[in-house]
Amino acid sequence: GTTEVVITSTSRAFAEFGTMVGVVVFSRAESVGYLAARTGLDDPASAAAVAAELGDLPLGLAQAAAVIVGQHLTYKEYLERLRDVPVAEILGRIRGGDYPYATAAALLLNVSAAEAGDASGMTHRLLRVVAVLSAEGVRRRILDGLGDGDQALVDLALQRCTEWSLLTWSVTGEAVIMHRLLARALRERDQAAGELAVALEAALDLLDLQAFDEDQAWERREEGADLAAHVEAICDQAGAVASDFGLTARMLEAQAWAVRQLHAAADLTRAIDLGERTLADRELVLGDDHPDTLLSRNNLAYAYQSAGRPAEANPPYERTLA
């Protein structure tokens, strides 16, 4: 008769039974309004910062509001804790709430279900690599390298991940995007299992396949800028694997390539910013007199010169990996 059935699921397999309606995250304005209503705090800028960190995920925002109210925190205080504490701890289950899982646990339950149905292990490899690369999206041509020539295996894993709502395709269909909160939960899962270094090595392997010489930097500047963003995302995890000297050195080499690429493509602001970080990291890890450190200092000086900025006018960049 007139009965209607609504199926809610993270799996898209039900689409064939009716009209699929995607449930997206809040808009930033909705997130800010929600937090203000739940917490009573009137600080839109700080509320927006919390929403950005949580990727406007409604369930995450609900749990954030509960913590802020329950512990009498400001948005800024909550944001500091969110960045310093494992996501599974700070986003625990809401007491008295009607959802049975914490945000991180709910996300990882979906991951486990998707991975369990893939005997090849490609889904697991794909997700852990995307989690350490740029949150802006990972182009398909980069992920193709995971298959070692078996394109069908990568295709099936991508399909599985999108069906389980773990990845979404960009508007142009050229890249897949992972929610920032899911990416963080996956990185923390790998770190707890002692597997984060494996994920970072695999991501660097993929970028190595895409790297090109400086003489192609200008004509391939869009591609180079994309690779540099992935390098920066990988190197943001350096503190978690600081004891692995081989991996740290490899990260530094990738950073140095990105600096040269950005400089040659005339993206001087990014080249200088990343160059300062690379020099500080190499001084910290390799020492002031190591040939690679001297090379980074030289590359940074060239970037300053190209931008018309004398080196002495630039304050030293301080950084710690541990």
Coordinates of C-alpha atoms in Angstrom, one line a residue:
G1 CA 0.0 0.0 0.0
T2 CA 1.3 3.4 1.0
T3 CA 4.0 2.0 3.3
E4 CA 7.5 3.4 2.7
V5 CA 10.7 1.7 3.9
V6 CA 13.8 3.7 4.7
I7 CA 17.1 1.9 4.9
T8 CA 20.0 3.7 6.6
S9 CA 23.4 2.2 5.9
T10 CA 27.0 3.0 5.1
S11 CA 26.8 0.4 2.3
R12 CA 25.6 1.6 -1.1
A13 CA 24.5 -1.8 -2.1
F14 CA 20.9 -0.9 -1.2
A15 CA 20.8 1.7 -4.0
E16 CA 19.2 -0.8 -6.4
F17 CA 16.1 -1.0 -4.2
G18 CA 15.1 2.6 -4.4
T19 CA 16.2 6.2 -4.5
M20 CA 19.5 6.8 -2.7
V21 CA 19.7 10.0 -0.6
G22 CA 23.2 10.8 0.5
V23 CA 23.5 12.1 4.1
V24 CA 26.4 14.6 4.0
V25 CA 28.2 16.3 6.8
F26 CA 27.0 19.7 8.1
S27 CA 27.9 22.9 6.4
R28 CA 30.4 25.0 8.4
A29 CA 27.5 27.4 9.3
E30 CA 25.4 24.5 10.5
S31 CA 28.3 23.2 12.6
V32 CA 28.9 26.5 14.2
G33 CA 25.2 27.0 15.0
Y34 CA 24.9 23.5 16.4
L35 CA 27.9 24.0 18.7
A36 CA 26.6 27.3 19.9
A37 CA 23.2 25.9 20.7
R38 CA 24.6 22.9 22.5
T39 CA 27.3 24.7 24.5
G40 CA 26.0 28.2 25.0
L41 CA 29.4 29.6 24.0
D42 CA 29.4 32.7 21.8
D43 CA 32.7 32.4 19.9
P44 CA 32.0 31.7 16.2
A45 CA 35.6 31.8 15.1
S46 CA 36.7 29.2 17.7
A47 CA 33.6 27.0 17.0
A48 CA 34.5 27.1 13.3
A49 CA 38.1 25.9 14.2
V50 CA 36.6 22.9 16.2
A51 CA 34.2 22.1 13.3
A52 CA 37.1 22.2 10.8
E53 CA 39.2 19.8 12.9
L54 CA 36.2 17.4 13.1
G55 CA 35.4 17.7 9.4
D56 CA 31.9 19.0 10.3
L57 CA 30.9 15.4 11.1
P58 CA 27.6 15.5 13.1
L59 CA 28.4 12.6 15.4
G60 CA 31.8 14.1 16.2
L61 CA 30.3 17.5 16.8
A62 CA 27.7 16.0 19.2
Q63 CA 30.4 14.3 21.2
A64 CA 32.6 17.4 21.2
A65 CA 29.7 19.5 22.5
A66 CA 29.1 16.9 25.3
V67 CA 32.8 17.1 26.4
I68 CA 32.9 20.9 26.3
V69 CA 29.8 21.2 28.4
G70 CA 30.7 18.3 30.8
Q71 CA 34.2 19.5 31.4
H72 CA 33.4 23.3 31.3
L73 CA 35.9 23.9 28.5
T74 CA 36.2 26.7 26.0
Y75 CA 36.4 25.9 22.3
K76 CA 40.1 26.6 22.3
E77 CA 40.8 24.4 25.3
Y78 CA 38.8 21.6 23.7
L79 CA 40.7 22.0 20.4
E80 CA 44.1 21.8 22.2
R81 CA 43.0 18.5 23.8
L82 CA 41.6 17.2 20.6
R83 CA 44.9 17.7 18.8
D84 CA 47.0 16.3 21.7
V85 CA 44.9 13.3 22.8
P86 CA 44.2 10.2 20.7
V87 CA 40.9 10.7 18.9
A88 CA 39.4 7.5 20.4
E89 CA 39.9 9.0 23.9
I90 CA 38.7 12.5 23.3
L91 CA 35.7 11.4 21.2
G92 CA 34.4 8.8 23.5
R93 CA 30.7 7.7 23.7
I94 CA 28.3 10.3 25.0
R95 CA 27.0 9.3 28.4
G96 CA 23.2 9.1 28.2
G97 CA 23.3 9.4 24.4
D98 CA 21.4 7.0 22.1
Y99 CA 24.4 6.0 19.9
P100 CA 26.2 2.9 21.1
Y101 CA 29.7 3.7 19.8
A102 CA 32.2 6.4 20.1
T103 CA 33.0 8.3 16.9
A104 CA 36.4 6.7 16.3
A105 CA 35.0 3.2 17.1
A106 CA 32.1 3.7 14.7
L107 CA 34.4 4.8 11.9
L108 CA 36.7 1.9 12.5
L109 CA 33.9 -0.7 12.7
N110 CA 33.0 0.3 9.1
V111 CA 36.7 0.0 8.1
S112 CA 36.9 -3.5 9.6
A113 CA 33.8 -4.7 7.8
A114 CA 35.1 -3.4 4.5
E115 CA 38.6 -5.0 5.0
A116 CA 37.2 -8.3 6.2
G117 CA 35.5 -8.9 2.9
D118 CA 38.7 -8.4 0.8
A119 CA 40.9 -11.5 1.0
S120 CA 43.6 -9.8 -1.2
G121 CA 44.3 -7.2 1.5
M122 CA 44.2 -4.4 -1.0
T123 CA 41.4 -2.6 0.8
H124 CA 43.6 -2.4 3.9
R125 CA 46.6 -1.2 1.9
L126 CA 44.6 1.4 0.1
L127 CA 43.0 2.9 3.2
R128 CA 46.2 3.1 5.2
V129 CA 48.0 4.8 2.4
V130 CA 45.2 7.4 1.7
A131 CA 45.1 8.1 5.4
V132 CA 48.7 9.4 5.5
L133 CA 48.5 11.4 2.2
S134 CA 47.0 14.8 1.7
A135 CA 43.4 15.3 3.0
E136 CA 42.6 17.3 -0.1
G137 CA 42.4 14.1 -2.1
V138 CA 44.6 11.5 -3.8
R139 CA 44.6 11.2 -7.5
R140 CA 43.9 7.9 -9.1
R141 CA 47.2 7.8 -11.0
I142 CA 49.1 7.8 -7.7
L143 CA 47.0 4.9 -6.2
D144 CA 47.5 2.8 -9.4
G145 CA 51.0 2.0 -8.2
L146 CA 49.6 -0.1 -5.3
G147 CA 48.6 -2.9 -7.7
D148 CA 52.1 -3.7 -8.9
G149 CA 50.6 -4.1 -12.4
D150 CA 47.3 -5.7 -11.3
Q151 CA 45.0 -2.8 -12.1
A152 CA 41.8 -4.8 -11.4
L153 CA 42.8 -5.3 -7.8
V154 CA 43.1 -1.6 -7.2
D155 CA 39.8 -1.0 -9.0
L156 CA 37.9 -3.4 -6.8
A157 CA 39.4 -2.0 -3.6
L158 CA 38.4 1.6 -4.7
Q159 CA 34.9 0.3 -5.4
R160 CA 34.7 -1.4 -2.1
C161 CA 35.9 1.7 -0.2
T162 CA 33.4 4.0 -1.9
E163 CA 30.5 1.5 -1.5
W164 CA 31.3 1.4 2.2
S165 CA 31.4 5.2 2.3
L166 CA 35.1 5.2 3.4
L167 CA 36.2 7.2 0.4
T168 CA 34.4 9.6 -1.9
W169 CA 35.3 10.7 -5.4
S170 CA 36.1 14.3 -6.1
V171 CA 33.8 16.4 -8.3
T172 CA 36.0 15.8 -11.3
G173 CA 36.3 12.1 -10.5
E174 CA 40.1 12.3 -10.6
A175 CA 40.8 11.8 -6.9
V176 CA 39.4 10.0 -3.9
I177 CA 38.9 11.9 -0.6
M178 CA 38.9 10.5 2.9
H179 CA 37.2 12.3 5.8
R180 CA 39.9 13.9 8.0
L181 CA 38.6 12.2 11.2
L182 CA 38.6 8.8 9.6
A183 CA 42.2 9.4 8.4
R184 CA 43.3 10.4 11.9
A185 CA 41.6 7.3 13.4
L186 CA 43.4 5.0 10.8
R187 CA 46.8 6.6 11.5
E188 CA 46.3 6.2 15.2
R189 CA 45.2 2.6 14.7
D190 CA 48.4 1.9 12.7
Q191 CA 50.6 3.7 15.2
A192 CA 49.1 1.6 18.1
A193 CA 49.7 -1.6 16.1
G194 CA 53.3 -0.5 15.2
E195 CA 52.4 -0.3 11.5
L196 CA 52.4 3.4 10.8
A197 CA 56.0 3.2 9.4
V198 CA 54.8 0.6 6.9
A199 CA 52.0 2.9 5.8
L200 CA 54.4 5.8 5.4
E201 CA 56.9 3.7 3.5
A202 CA 54.2 2.5 1.1
A203 CA 53.0 6.1 0.5
L204 CA 56.6 7.2 -0.2
D205 CA 57.0 4.3 -2.6
L206 CA 53.9 5.6 -4.6
L207 CA 55.3 9.1 -4.7
D208 CA 58.7 7.9 -5.9
L209 CA 56.9 6.4 -8.9
Q210 CA 55.5 9.8 -9.7
A211 CA 58.5 12.0 -9.1
F212 CA 60.2 13.8 -12.1
D213 CA 63.3 15.9 -12.8
E214 CA 63.5 19.6 -12.1
D215 CA 63.7 20.4 -15.8
Q216 CA 60.0 19.3 -16.1
A217 CA 58.9 21.3 -13.1
W218 CA 57.3 24.2 -14.9
E219 CA 55.3 22.3 -17.5
R220 CA 54.2 19.8 -14.8
R221 CA 53.7 22.4 -12.0
E222 CA 50.2 21.4 -11.1
E223 CA 51.2 17.8 -10.8
G224 CA 54.3 18.8 -8.8
A225 CA 52.3 21.0 -6.4
D226 CA 50.0 18.0 -5.8
L227 CA 52.9 15.7 -5.0
A228 CA 54.4 18.3 -2.7
A229 CA 51.2 18.4 -0.7
H230 CA 51.4 14.7 -0.2
V231 CA 55.0 15.0 0.9
E232 CA 54.0 17.6 3.5
A233 CA 51.2 15.3 4.8
I234 CA 53.6 12.4 5.1
C235 CA 56.2 14.5 6.9
D236 CA 53.6 15.8 9.4
Q237 CA 53.8 12.2 10.8
A238 CA 57.6 12.4 11.3
G239 CA 57.3 12.7 15.1
A240 CA 55.4 9.4 15.4
V241 CA 58.3 7.5 13.7
A242 CA 61.2 9.6 14.9
S243 CA 63.1 6.5 16.1
D244 CA 63.2 5.1 12.6
F245 CA 66.2 6.9 11.2
G246 CA 66.0 5.3 7.7
L247 CA 62.4 6.4 7.3
T248 CA 63.1 9.8 8.7
A249 CA 66.0 10.3 6.2
R250 CA 63.7 9.2 3.4
M251 CA 61.1 11.7 4.4
L252 CA 63.7 14.5 4.5
E253 CA 64.8 13.5 0.9
A254 CA 61.2 13.7 -0.2
Q255 CA 60.9 17.1 1.4
A256 CA 64.0 18.3 -0.4
W257 CA 62.6 17.2 -3.7
A258 CA 59.4 19.1 -3.1
V259 CA 61.4 22.2 -2.2
R260 CA 63.3 22.0 -5.5
Q261 CA 60.1 21.3 -7.4
L262 CA 58.2 24.2 -5.9
H263 CA 61.1 26.6 -6.5
A264 CA 61.5 25.6 -10.1
A265 CA 57.8 26.0 -10.7
A266 CA 58.0 29.6 -9.2
D267 CA 55.8 28.7 -6.2
L268 CA 58.2 30.6 -4.0
T269 CA 56.0 31.1 -0.9
R270 CA 55.5 27.3 -0.5
A271 CA 59.1 26.6 -1.5
I272 CA 60.4 28.9 1.3
D273 CA 58.0 27.6 3.9
L274 CA 58.8 24.0 3.2
G275 CA 62.5 24.8 2.7
E276 CA 62.7 26.3 6.2
R277 CA 61.1 23.2 7.7
T278 CA 63.4 20.9 5.7
L279 CA 66.5 22.8 6.8
A280 CA 65.4 22.7 10.4
D281 CA 64.6 19.0 10.2
R282 CA 67.9 18.2 8.6
E283 CA 69.8 20.2 11.2
L284 CA 68.0 18.4 13.9
V285 CA 68.4 14.9 12.5
L286 CA 71.7 15.1 10.5
G287 CA 73.5 18.0 12.1
D288 CA 74.6 21.4 10.9
D289 CA 77.6 20.2 8.8
H290 CA 76.1 17.2 7.0
P291 CA 76.2 17.5 3.2
D292 CA 72.4 17.2 2.9
T293 CA 71.9 19.9 5.5
L294 CA 74.3 22.2 3.6
L295 CA 72.4 21.4 0.4
S296 CA 69.1 22.4 2.0
R297 CA 70.6 25.6 3.3
N298 CA 71.8 26.3 -0.2
N299 CA 68.4 25.5 -1.8
L300 CA 66.7 27.8 0.8
A301 CA 69.1 30.6 0.0
Y302 CA 68.2 30.3 -3.7
A303 CA 64.5 30.5 -2.9
Y304 CA 65.1 33.6 -0.8
Q305 CA 67.1 35.1 -3.6
S306 CA 64.3 34.3 -6.2
A307 CA 61.7 35.9 -3.9
G308 CA 63.9 39.0 -3.3
R309 CA 64.2 38.3 0.4
P310 CA 67.7 38.5 2.0
A311 CA 68.4 35.4 4.2
E312 CA 69.2 37.6 7.3
A313 CA 65.7 39.0 7.2
N314 CA 64.1 35.6 7.7
P315 CA 63.8 34.3 11.3
P316 CA 65.1 30.8 12.1
Y317 CA 62.5 28.0 11.8
E318 CA 62.4 25.9 15.0
R319 CA 61.0 22.4 14.8
T320 CA 61.2 19.2 16.8
L321 CA 60.5 15.7 15.5
A322 CA 60.0 14.0 18.8

